[in-house]
Amino acid sequence: DAERGRRIQLRHAEMLDDGELYLANLRTAEATDVYIAAGEPVEVFEPRFTFHGFRYAEVTGYPGELRPEDVVGRVLHSDTPFTGEFTCSDETVNRLHANIVWGQRGNFVSIPTDCPQRDERLGWLADAQVFLPTACRNADVAAFFARWMLDVVDAQDAGGAFPDVVPKLCIDREGAPAWGDGGVIIPWHLYNTYGDRRVLERSYGAMAAWVDHVHRHNPDLVWRNRVGNHYGDWLQVDVETPRDLLATAYFANSTQIVAQTAEVLGEHSDAKRYGALHADIREAFVDAFVDTSSGRVTGGTQTGYLLALAFDLMPERLVPDAVSHLVADIEARDRHLTTGFAGVALLCPVLTEHGHADLAYALLHQDTYPSWTYSIRHGATTIWERWDGWTEEHGFQSPAMNSFNHYSLGSVGDWLYGGVAGIGQAPGSVAYRRLLLRPQVGGRLTE
C-alpha cells in the first residue's frame, strides 16, 4: 500500500560504476519512469509508450522494503519464434551464444535496431545485414525482415541510393558501402534461407537500381565516389582497412547478387549483363588492390584479406598466399582479431573454409582484449557495440558512442551453427533442401 500521491521513480542502465547506475552512455535518453500512487490496495505500473534497454533498475520512493522478487522485468520483442539453439561443453561459449540471443531479443523490436537503450534505436542497414545470417539461425525472422524490406525499398531515392538507416528519421543521406548494400544482401539471404521468392520479386528493381547508382558514379569500377558517410570497417581495432578496397569489394558482391537474383527470377538478359559487370569489377579490384606476385592486399588488414577471400575476388592461384598473409597477421598479434563491423562475420568462416579452424577456435576462446570472451570475463550479458566498451586499462569508452547491447559483433553466431556444429546446405541449395553437414571439431570443445 502506498499513500495517494507518493512519487515512485524507476531508472534504468546497462552498467554500474562503483555500484551506481552508469547513465552517461545513454546520452539524452532519460530512461526514467515516474509513477504517482493512487492509494489503492494493489497498483500495477507497466509503461505503454516506451521501452528500456537495461540490465539494472533503480527504484526510489517505494514504501517499505523492496525485494528483487517483487519486481518483474518483461522481455519485449517482435514475435520471431526462436527455432535454433546452440550448446556445447564450454560454458563461456554458451554464454557468448546467450549474449548473442539476448542482443537479438533486445533489438528486434518492430525493426532491427542498433541498440535499445540510448537516444538512437535506429534501423542501420549494415548492422542488420552482417547479423542477419546469425539471426536466421536463432529464430524465424522471415516475416520480420520481409516487412522491414518494404521500408528499405520505399526509402530508396530516385537515383537508386539506399540510405544508411531505415526508416528515415533523422539521418537522410546516401548509404555508405556495406550500409546501402544491405538493401541487396538482405533479400538474397532471406531467399536462400527460407526459399520465398516474393521478397526477391519485391526487392529486385531496387537491388538493381542500387548497383546502377554505384556504377553510374564510378565508371572505372573502383568505388570512390558517392560513398556517403564512408564508415569503412566500423570500430576495427588498431588498423585502418582502405575504404576504397572495402567499398569496391561490396560493389562486386552486390553486383554478383543482383546477377544471381536476376537468374532466379528469369531475367536472363539482366543476369548476363550484371554477371559481366561483376567480372569487370573483380578485375578492377585485383588491379587496384592485389599484388599479383605475392597475394598481398593493399593495407594488409585482416578485413582486407577476408573481403577478398569471402567475396571471391582473389585470383585462384593467389588464394593460398592470401590465406597465409591473413593467418600470419593473426598470429603476429598473439591470436587476436582487428576486425570491425564489416569484417567480423567473415573471420571464423573464412579461416575454417581454408583449413585453419584451429585458429578460428583460438579466436573464439581468446580471453584478452580484443575478443568476444573479454567482455564475458567482465560480466557482459549482451554483445557490446565496441571491443573496448570497457577495459581494465581505460575503464569506459567515450559515452558519445558506447552501447552495451549492439548485436553486430555477435555475427560470429552464424559460425557456431555453420562452422562448429557444421549445419549448412549444399552449393545451389535453397532453404536447406539439400543439407551439408560437416562439423569442425576443435578448440576446447568435447561436445
Short mmCIF file of C-alpha atoms in Angstrom, two decimals:
data_model
loop_
_atom_site.label_atom_id
_atom_site.label_comp_id
_atom_site.label_asym_id
_atom_site.label_seq_id
_atom_site.Cartn_x
_atom_site.Cartn_y
_atom_site.Cartn_z
CA ASP A 1 0.00 0.00 0.00
CA ALA A 2 1.33 3.40 -0.98
CA GLU A 3 -0.33 6.61 0.14
CA ARG A 4 -2.02 8.61 -2.60
CA GLY A 5 0.39 10.99 -4.33
CA ARG A 6 3.58 9.12 -3.41
CA ARG A 7 6.20 9.50 -6.15
CA ILE A 8 7.98 6.29 -7.13
CA GLN A 9 10.80 6.55 -9.65
CA LEU A 10 12.45 3.86 -11.77
CA ARG A 11 15.73 4.46 -13.59
CA HIS A 12 17.39 2.03 -15.98
CA ALA A 13 21.01 1.43 -17.01
CA GLU A 14 23.19 -1.18 -18.66
CA MET A 15 26.21 -0.93 -16.39
CA LEU A 16 27.23 0.03 -12.88
CA ASP A 17 30.05 2.40 -11.99
CA ASP A 18 31.21 2.00 -8.40
CA GLY A 19 27.87 0.44 -7.52
CA GLU A 20 25.79 3.26 -9.02
CA LEU A 21 23.89 3.34 -12.32
CA TYR A 22 26.15 4.28 -15.24
CA LEU A 23 23.99 6.70 -17.23
CA ALA A 24 26.46 8.76 -19.29
CA ASN A 25 26.31 6.43 -22.32
CA LEU A 26 22.54 6.88 -22.61
CA ARG A 27 23.23 10.42 -23.86
CA THR A 28 19.94 12.37 -23.86
CA ALA A 29 17.73 9.35 -23.12
CA GLU A 30 16.41 9.80 -19.59
CA ALA A 31 15.45 6.12 -19.20
CA THR A 32 13.33 7.19 -16.24
CA ASP A 33 9.76 6.28 -15.34
CA VAL A 34 7.77 8.11 -12.66
CA TYR A 35 4.66 6.63 -11.07
CA ILE A 36 2.35 8.62 -8.80
CA ALA A 37 0.49 6.28 -6.48
CA ALA A 38 -3.31 6.39 -6.42
CA GLY A 39 -3.57 4.98 -2.90
CA GLU A 40 -5.25 1.74 -3.99
CA PRO A 41 -4.60 -1.60 -2.23
CA VAL A 42 -2.94 -3.00 -5.38
CA GLU A 43 -1.43 -0.92 -8.14
CA VAL A 44 0.44 -2.12 -11.23
CA PHE A 45 2.79 0.01 -13.29
CA GLU A 46 3.94 -1.01 -16.74
CA PRO A 47 4.96 1.65 -19.28
CA ARG A 48 2.98 1.55 -22.53
CA PHE A 49 4.62 4.27 -24.58
CA THR A 50 8.29 3.43 -24.20
CA PHE A 51 10.67 0.56 -23.61
CA HIS A 52 14.05 0.40 -21.94
CA GLY A 53 17.20 -1.50 -22.80
CA PHE A 54 18.71 -2.19 -19.40
CA ARG A 55 20.42 -4.63 -17.10
CA TYR A 56 19.99 -2.71 -13.84
CA ALA A 57 16.97 -0.87 -12.46
CA GLU A 58 16.97 1.53 -9.55
CA VAL A 59 13.70 2.09 -7.65
CA THR A 60 13.35 5.04 -5.28
CA GLY A 61 10.38 6.21 -3.28
CA TYR A 62 8.94 2.72 -2.77
CA PRO A 63 7.13 2.37 0.58
CA GLY A 64 8.70 -0.32 2.71
CA GLU A 65 11.32 -2.86 1.72
CA LEU A 66 11.60 -3.80 -1.94
CA ARG A 67 12.98 -7.27 -2.66
CA PRO A 68 14.28 -8.49 -6.04
CA GLU A 69 11.42 -11.00 -6.26
CA ASP A 70 8.91 -8.12 -6.02
CA VAL A 71 9.96 -6.77 -9.42
CA VAL A 72 9.21 -8.38 -12.78
CA GLY A 73 11.10 -7.40 -15.91
CA ARG A 74 9.10 -8.03 -19.07
CA VAL A 75 11.03 -9.01 -22.19
CA LEU A 76 9.68 -7.15 -25.20
CA HIS A 77 10.48 -8.01 -28.80
CA SER A 78 8.74 -8.74 -32.08
CA ASP A 79 7.19 -12.18 -32.47
CA THR A 80 10.06 -14.02 -34.14
CA PRO A 81 9.76 -17.62 -32.88
CA PHE A 82 13.08 -18.99 -31.68
CA THR A 83 13.94 -22.03 -33.78
CA GLY A 84 17.62 -22.72 -33.15
CA GLU A 85 19.71 -23.30 -30.08
CA PHE A 86 23.40 -23.95 -29.58
CA THR A 87 25.00 -25.58 -26.56
CA CYS A 88 28.45 -27.07 -26.14
CA SER A 89 30.81 -28.31 -23.44
CA ASP A 90 32.35 -24.87 -22.86
CA GLU A 91 30.25 -22.62 -20.62
CA THR A 92 31.98 -19.47 -21.85
CA VAL A 93 30.98 -20.24 -25.43
CA ASN A 94 27.45 -20.98 -24.19
CA ARG A 95 27.49 -17.54 -22.52
CA LEU A 96 28.62 -15.97 -25.79
CA HIS A 97 25.71 -17.58 -27.61
CA ALA A 98 23.29 -16.48 -24.90
CA ASN A 99 24.64 -12.92 -25.18
CA ILE A 100 24.06 -13.03 -28.95
CA VAL A 101 20.48 -14.23 -28.45
CA TRP A 102 19.75 -11.56 -25.84
CA GLY A 103 21.14 -8.91 -28.18
CA GLN A 104 18.74 -10.15 -30.84
CA ARG A 105 15.80 -10.11 -28.42
CA GLY A 106 16.58 -6.60 -27.25
CA ASN A 107 16.95 -5.15 -30.74
CA PHE A 108 14.29 -6.89 -32.83
CA VAL A 109 11.53 -4.52 -31.78
CA SER A 110 9.37 -3.63 -34.79
CA ILE A 111 12.55 -3.13 -36.84
CA PRO A 112 16.13 -4.40 -36.37
CA THR A 113 17.57 -1.60 -34.24
CA ASP A 114 21.22 -0.97 -33.46
CA CYS A 115 20.66 -0.55 -29.72
CA PRO A 116 17.66 -0.40 -27.35
CA GLN A 117 18.87 1.94 -24.63
CA ARG A 118 20.24 5.32 -25.73
CA ASP A 119 18.65 8.08 -27.81
CA GLU A 120 19.08 6.23 -31.11
CA ARG A 121 17.38 2.84 -31.68
CA LEU A 122 17.67 3.11 -35.45
CA GLY A 123 17.49 0.58 -38.27
CA TRP A 124 21.08 0.68 -39.54
CA LEU A 125 21.40 -1.43 -42.69
CA ALA A 126 24.98 -2.63 -42.16
CA ASP A 127 24.28 -3.86 -38.64
CA ALA A 128 21.26 -5.74 -39.96
CA GLN A 129 22.95 -7.35 -42.97
CA VAL A 130 26.04 -8.59 -41.09
CA PHE A 131 23.91 -10.07 -38.29
CA LEU A 132 21.13 -11.49 -40.47
CA PRO A 133 22.76 -14.94 -41.01
CA THR A 134 23.07 -15.33 -37.22
CA ALA A 135 19.53 -14.04 -36.65
CA CYS A 136 18.17 -16.63 -39.10
CA ARG A 137 19.93 -19.41 -37.20
CA ASN A 138 18.39 -18.34 -33.90
CA ALA A 139 14.83 -17.53 -34.94
CA ASP A 140 12.31 -17.42 -37.75
CA VAL A 141 12.86 -13.85 -38.91
CA ALA A 142 11.42 -14.31 -42.42
CA ALA A 143 8.33 -12.14 -41.93
CA PHE A 144 10.14 -9.66 -39.69
CA PHE A 145 12.79 -8.86 -42.31
CA ALA A 146 10.47 -9.15 -45.32
CA ARG A 147 8.27 -6.50 -43.76
CA TRP A 148 11.24 -4.24 -42.99
CA MET A 149 12.46 -4.65 -46.58
CA LEU A 150 9.28 -2.90 -47.71
CA ASP A 151 10.52 0.13 -45.77
CA VAL A 152 14.03 -0.25 -47.19
CA VAL A 153 12.76 -0.28 -50.77
CA ASP A 154 10.44 2.64 -50.03
CA ALA A 155 13.37 4.65 -48.59
CA GLN A 156 15.46 4.38 -51.78
CA ASP A 157 15.90 7.73 -53.53
CA ALA A 158 15.15 8.49 -57.17
CA GLY A 159 18.79 7.90 -58.13
CA GLY A 160 18.83 4.40 -56.70
CA ALA A 161 20.66 5.07 -53.41
CA PHE A 162 19.53 3.25 -50.31
CA PRO A 163 20.08 5.22 -47.07
CA ASP A 164 22.19 4.17 -44.08
CA VAL A 165 19.13 3.98 -41.82
CA VAL A 166 15.56 2.81 -42.43
CA PRO A 167 13.01 4.18 -41.69
CA LYS A 168 14.41 7.61 -42.50
CA LEU A 169 14.02 9.58 -39.29
CA CYS A 170 16.97 11.81 -38.52
CA ILE A 171 19.66 10.58 -40.94
CA ASP A 172 18.80 11.34 -44.56
CA ARG A 173 21.83 10.66 -46.74
CA GLU A 174 23.01 8.16 -49.31
CA GLY A 175 24.08 4.84 -47.85
CA ALA A 176 27.75 4.11 -47.35
CA PRO A 177 29.47 0.99 -48.69
CA ALA A 178 28.30 -2.06 -46.68
CA TRP A 179 25.41 0.04 -45.35
CA GLY A 180 23.49 0.75 -48.55
CA ASP A 181 24.48 -2.74 -49.74
CA GLY A 182 22.19 -4.14 -47.07
CA GLY A 183 19.31 -3.44 -49.46
CA VAL A 184 20.80 -6.06 -51.80
CA ILE A 185 22.29 -8.56 -49.35
CA ILE A 186 19.27 -8.97 -47.07
CA PRO A 187 16.68 -10.10 -49.67
CA TRP A 188 19.17 -12.55 -51.18
CA HIS A 189 19.98 -14.13 -47.82
CA LEU A 190 16.29 -14.36 -46.93
CA TYR A 191 15.62 -16.19 -50.19
CA ASN A 192 18.50 -18.62 -49.68
CA THR A 193 17.46 -19.33 -46.09
CA TYR A 194 13.68 -19.52 -46.45
CA GLY A 195 13.10 -20.16 -50.17
CA ASP A 196 10.46 -17.44 -50.52
CA ARG A 197 10.81 -15.76 -53.94
CA ARG A 198 8.43 -12.95 -53.05
CA VAL A 199 11.00 -10.90 -51.15
CA LEU A 200 13.24 -11.07 -54.24
CA GLU A 201 10.39 -10.12 -56.55
CA ARG A 202 9.50 -7.11 -54.41
CA SER A 203 13.12 -6.01 -53.99
CA TYR A 204 14.75 -6.80 -57.33
CA GLY A 205 14.15 -3.45 -59.01
CA ALA A 206 15.60 -1.61 -56.02
CA MET A 207 18.56 -4.01 -55.76
CA ALA A 208 19.46 -3.42 -59.41
CA ALA A 209 18.97 0.34 -59.05
CA TRP A 210 21.47 0.42 -56.17
CA VAL A 211 24.15 -1.30 -58.25
CA ASP A 212 23.36 1.02 -61.17
CA HIS A 213 23.73 4.01 -58.83
CA VAL A 214 27.21 2.95 -57.70
CA HIS A 215 28.24 2.06 -61.27
CA ARG A 216 26.99 5.35 -62.72
CA HIS A 217 29.17 7.36 -60.33
CA ASN A 218 32.18 5.04 -60.53
CA PRO A 219 32.63 4.13 -64.20
CA ASP A 220 36.19 2.91 -63.56
CA LEU A 221 34.60 0.29 -61.21
CA VAL A 222 36.62 1.27 -58.13
CA TRP A 223 34.08 2.74 -55.72
CA ARG A 224 35.45 6.08 -54.57
CA ASN A 225 32.64 8.48 -55.47
CA ARG A 226 29.26 8.88 -53.78
CA VAL A 227 30.26 6.88 -50.72
CA GLY A 228 28.00 8.68 -48.22
CA ASN A 229 29.40 8.87 -44.70
CA HIS A 230 32.11 6.36 -45.52
CA TYR A 231 32.37 4.28 -42.32
CA GLY A 232 34.76 1.62 -43.61
CA ASP A 233 35.25 -1.34 -41.29
CA TRP A 234 33.50 0.42 -38.43
CA LEU A 235 35.13 0.07 -34.98
CA GLN A 236 38.06 -2.03 -36.19
CA VAL A 237 40.95 -2.24 -33.71
CA ASP A 238 44.34 -0.56 -34.24
CA VAL A 239 44.22 -0.78 -38.05
CA GLU A 240 42.68 1.08 -40.98
CA THR A 241 41.29 -1.04 -43.80
CA PRO A 242 41.43 1.05 -47.00
CA ARG A 243 37.93 2.32 -47.53
CA ASP A 244 38.02 2.13 -51.31
CA LEU A 245 39.06 -1.53 -51.04
CA LEU A 246 36.09 -2.30 -48.78
CA ALA A 247 33.74 -0.29 -50.97
CA THR A 248 34.83 -1.99 -54.19
CA ALA A 249 34.58 -5.43 -52.60
CA TYR A 250 30.98 -4.68 -51.60
CA PHE A 251 30.25 -3.26 -55.06
CA ALA A 252 31.42 -6.56 -56.57
CA ASN A 253 29.43 -8.62 -54.07
CA SER A 254 26.20 -6.69 -54.60
CA THR A 255 26.58 -6.88 -58.37
CA GLN A 256 27.04 -10.66 -58.21
CA ILE A 257 23.93 -10.96 -56.01
CA VAL A 258 21.88 -8.90 -58.48
CA ALA A 259 23.05 -11.18 -61.31
CA GLN A 260 22.09 -14.28 -59.30
CA THR A 261 18.73 -12.77 -58.36
CA ALA A 262 18.01 -11.96 -62.00
CA GLU A 263 18.69 -15.59 -62.90
CA VAL A 264 16.32 -16.85 -60.19
CA LEU A 265 13.58 -14.51 -61.42
CA GLY A 266 14.08 -15.45 -65.07
CA GLU A 267 15.52 -12.06 -66.06
CA HIS A 268 18.19 -13.71 -68.18
CA SER A 269 19.40 -10.67 -70.09
CA ASP A 270 19.88 -8.83 -66.78
CA ALA A 271 21.66 -11.84 -65.35
CA LYS A 272 24.11 -11.82 -68.25
CA ARG A 273 24.67 -8.06 -68.06
CA TYR A 274 25.25 -7.93 -64.30
CA GLY A 275 27.34 -11.08 -64.46
CA ALA A 276 29.65 -9.38 -66.97
CA LEU A 277 29.77 -6.25 -64.81
CA HIS A 278 30.72 -8.36 -61.81
CA ALA A 279 33.60 -9.92 -63.73
CA ASP A 280 34.83 -6.45 -64.69
CA ILE A 281 34.62 -5.16 -61.09
CA ARG A 282 36.52 -8.23 -59.91
CA GLU A 283 39.26 -7.46 -62.41
CA ALA A 284 39.32 -3.81 -61.31
CA PHE A 285 39.59 -4.89 -57.67
CA VAL A 286 42.60 -7.08 -58.41
CA ASP A 287 44.28 -4.33 -60.45
CA ALA A 288 43.74 -1.74 -57.74
CA PHE A 289 44.27 -3.69 -54.52
CA VAL A 290 46.06 -7.02 -55.08
CA ASP A 291 49.78 -7.58 -55.58
CA THR A 292 49.62 -10.36 -58.15
CA SER A 293 53.14 -11.56 -57.35
CA SER A 294 52.61 -12.07 -53.60
CA GLY A 295 48.84 -12.20 -52.98
CA ARG A 296 49.05 -9.25 -50.60
CA VAL A 297 46.18 -6.77 -50.45
CA THR A 298 46.53 -3.04 -50.02
CA GLY A 299 46.59 -2.15 -46.35
CA GLY A 300 47.33 -5.71 -45.25
CA THR A 301 44.48 -5.83 -42.71
CA GLN A 302 42.54 -8.89 -41.66
CA THR A 303 39.35 -7.41 -43.09
CA GLY A 304 41.05 -6.65 -46.40
CA TYR A 305 42.03 -10.30 -46.83
CA LEU A 306 38.67 -11.54 -45.55
CA LEU A 307 36.72 -9.47 -48.07
CA ALA A 308 38.93 -10.58 -50.95
CA LEU A 309 38.59 -14.24 -49.96
CA ALA A 310 34.94 -14.33 -48.86
CA PHE A 311 33.72 -12.40 -51.92
CA ASP A 312 35.87 -14.49 -54.31
CA LEU A 313 37.90 -11.52 -55.51
CA MET A 314 41.34 -13.09 -55.12
CA PRO A 315 42.75 -14.87 -58.21
CA GLU A 316 42.64 -18.59 -57.53
CA ARG A 317 46.40 -19.09 -57.79
CA LEU A 318 46.91 -16.42 -55.10
CA VAL A 319 44.35 -17.73 -52.60
CA PRO A 320 46.88 -19.83 -50.60
CA ASP A 321 49.20 -16.82 -50.34
CA ALA A 322 46.37 -14.52 -49.24
CA VAL A 323 45.29 -17.05 -46.59
CA SER A 324 48.89 -17.26 -45.37
CA HIS A 325 49.08 -13.48 -45.01
CA LEU A 326 45.80 -13.44 -43.08
CA VAL A 327 46.98 -16.19 -40.75
CA ALA A 328 50.34 -14.50 -40.24
CA ASP A 329 48.68 -11.25 -39.20
CA ILE A 330 46.51 -13.01 -36.61
CA GLU A 331 49.47 -14.98 -35.27
CA ALA A 332 51.66 -11.85 -35.12
CA ARG A 333 49.00 -10.28 -32.89
CA ASP A 334 49.18 -13.24 -30.50
CA ARG A 335 45.96 -14.64 -31.98
CA HIS A 336 43.86 -11.51 -31.69
CA LEU A 337 41.41 -10.04 -34.16
CA THR A 338 41.33 -6.50 -35.56
CA THR A 339 38.02 -6.75 -37.43
CA GLY A 340 35.19 -4.24 -37.12
CA PHE A 341 31.55 -4.49 -38.15
CA ALA A 342 32.24 -5.39 -41.79
CA GLY A 343 34.98 -7.96 -41.21
CA VAL A 344 34.00 -9.77 -38.04
CA ALA A 345 31.34 -12.05 -39.54
CA LEU A 346 33.79 -13.33 -42.15
CA LEU A 347 36.69 -14.10 -39.82
CA CYS A 348 35.96 -17.58 -38.46
CA PRO A 349 34.14 -18.87 -41.58
CA VAL A 350 36.99 -17.91 -43.93
CA LEU A 351 39.64 -19.40 -41.65
CA THR A 352 37.61 -22.61 -41.35
CA GLU A 353 36.95 -22.86 -45.08
CA HIS A 354 40.67 -22.58 -45.81
CA GLY A 355 41.88 -25.19 -43.35
CA HIS A 356 42.54 -23.05 -40.28
CA ALA A 357 39.66 -24.00 -38.00
CA ASP A 358 42.22 -24.28 -35.20
CA LEU A 359 42.89 -20.55 -35.48
CA ALA A 360 39.17 -19.76 -35.61
CA TYR A 361 38.81 -21.67 -32.34
CA ALA A 362 41.77 -19.81 -30.86
CA LEU A 363 39.98 -16.54 -31.59
CA LEU A 364 36.75 -17.94 -30.12
CA HIS A 365 38.50 -18.90 -26.88
CA GLN A 366 40.77 -15.83 -26.69
CA ASP A 367 40.04 -14.09 -23.39
CA THR A 368 42.25 -10.99 -23.54
CA TYR A 369 41.38 -7.74 -25.30
CA PRO A 370 40.18 -7.57 -28.03
CA SER A 371 37.99 -10.68 -28.06
CA TRP A 372 34.46 -11.90 -27.54
CA THR A 373 35.40 -13.56 -24.26
CA TYR A 374 36.98 -10.41 -22.83
CA SER A 375 33.56 -8.83 -22.39
CA ILE A 376 32.19 -12.05 -20.87
CA ARG A 377 35.02 -12.09 -18.35
CA HIS A 378 33.80 -8.67 -17.28
CA GLY A 379 30.19 -9.67 -16.85
CA ALA A 380 28.63 -8.98 -20.26
CA THR A 381 25.15 -10.44 -20.77
CA THR A 382 24.71 -8.98 -24.28
CA ILE A 383 27.10 -8.12 -27.14
CA TRP A 384 28.89 -4.80 -26.79
CA GLU A 385 28.99 -2.20 -29.56
CA ARG A 386 32.76 -1.85 -29.25
CA TRP A 387 35.52 -4.25 -28.36
CA ASP A 388 36.76 -1.59 -25.92
CA GLY A 389 33.39 -0.59 -24.42
CA TRP A 390 35.06 -1.15 -21.07
CA THR A 391 38.65 -2.23 -20.47
CA GLU A 392 40.70 -2.84 -17.35
CA GLU A 393 43.23 -0.27 -18.54
CA HIS A 394 40.92 2.60 -19.52
CA GLY A 395 37.53 1.88 -17.98
CA PHE A 396 34.52 3.07 -20.00
CA GLN A 397 34.96 4.28 -23.56
CA SER A 398 33.64 7.71 -24.53
CA PRO A 399 29.93 7.92 -23.64
CA ALA A 400 29.34 9.59 -27.02
CA MET A 401 29.01 6.11 -28.57
CA ASN A 402 29.23 3.16 -26.23
CA SER A 403 26.30 0.76 -26.25
CA PHE A 404 26.46 -2.49 -24.31
CA ASN A 405 23.71 -4.14 -26.34
CA HIS A 406 24.58 -3.96 -30.03
CA TYR A 407 24.47 -7.20 -31.98
CA SER A 408 26.90 -6.56 -34.89
CA LEU A 409 29.99 -8.10 -33.30
CA GLY A 410 27.82 -11.10 -32.39
CA SER A 411 27.67 -12.12 -36.05
CA VAL A 412 30.10 -14.92 -35.15
CA GLY A 413 26.95 -16.78 -34.07
CA ASP A 414 26.40 -17.95 -37.65
CA TRP A 415 29.76 -19.76 -37.47
CA LEU A 416 28.79 -21.53 -34.23
CA TYR A 417 25.92 -23.16 -36.11
CA GLY A 418 27.53 -23.44 -39.54
CA GLY A 419 31.20 -23.99 -38.67
CA VAL A 420 31.34 -25.61 -35.23
CA ALA A 421 28.10 -27.61 -35.48
CA GLY A 422 28.55 -27.74 -39.26
CA ILE A 423 24.93 -27.24 -40.30
CA GLY A 424 24.91 -25.94 -43.86
CA GLN A 425 23.40 -26.52 -47.26
CA ALA A 426 24.96 -27.77 -50.47
CA PRO A 427 26.01 -25.26 -53.14
CA GLY A 428 22.98 -24.16 -55.12
CA SER A 429 20.56 -25.39 -52.46
CA VAL A 430 17.84 -23.06 -51.20
CA ALA A 431 16.00 -23.27 -47.86
CA TYR A 432 18.21 -26.18 -46.73
CA ARG A 433 16.58 -28.58 -49.17
CA ARG A 434 19.95 -30.32 -49.58
CA LEU A 435 21.79 -30.42 -46.28
CA LEU A 436 25.55 -30.35 -45.98
CA LEU A 437 26.68 -31.46 -42.52
CA ARG A 438 30.38 -31.04 -41.75
CA PRO A 439 31.09 -30.17 -38.11
CA GLN A 440 34.54 -28.82 -37.31
CA VAL A 441 35.72 -30.37 -34.06
CA GLY A 442 38.28 -28.24 -32.28
CA GLY A 443 39.29 -25.87 -29.56
CA ARG A 444 38.38 -26.84 -26.01
CA LEU A 445 35.07 -28.35 -27.03
CA THR A 446 34.33 -32.00 -26.25
CA GLU A 447 30.69 -31.92 -27.33
#
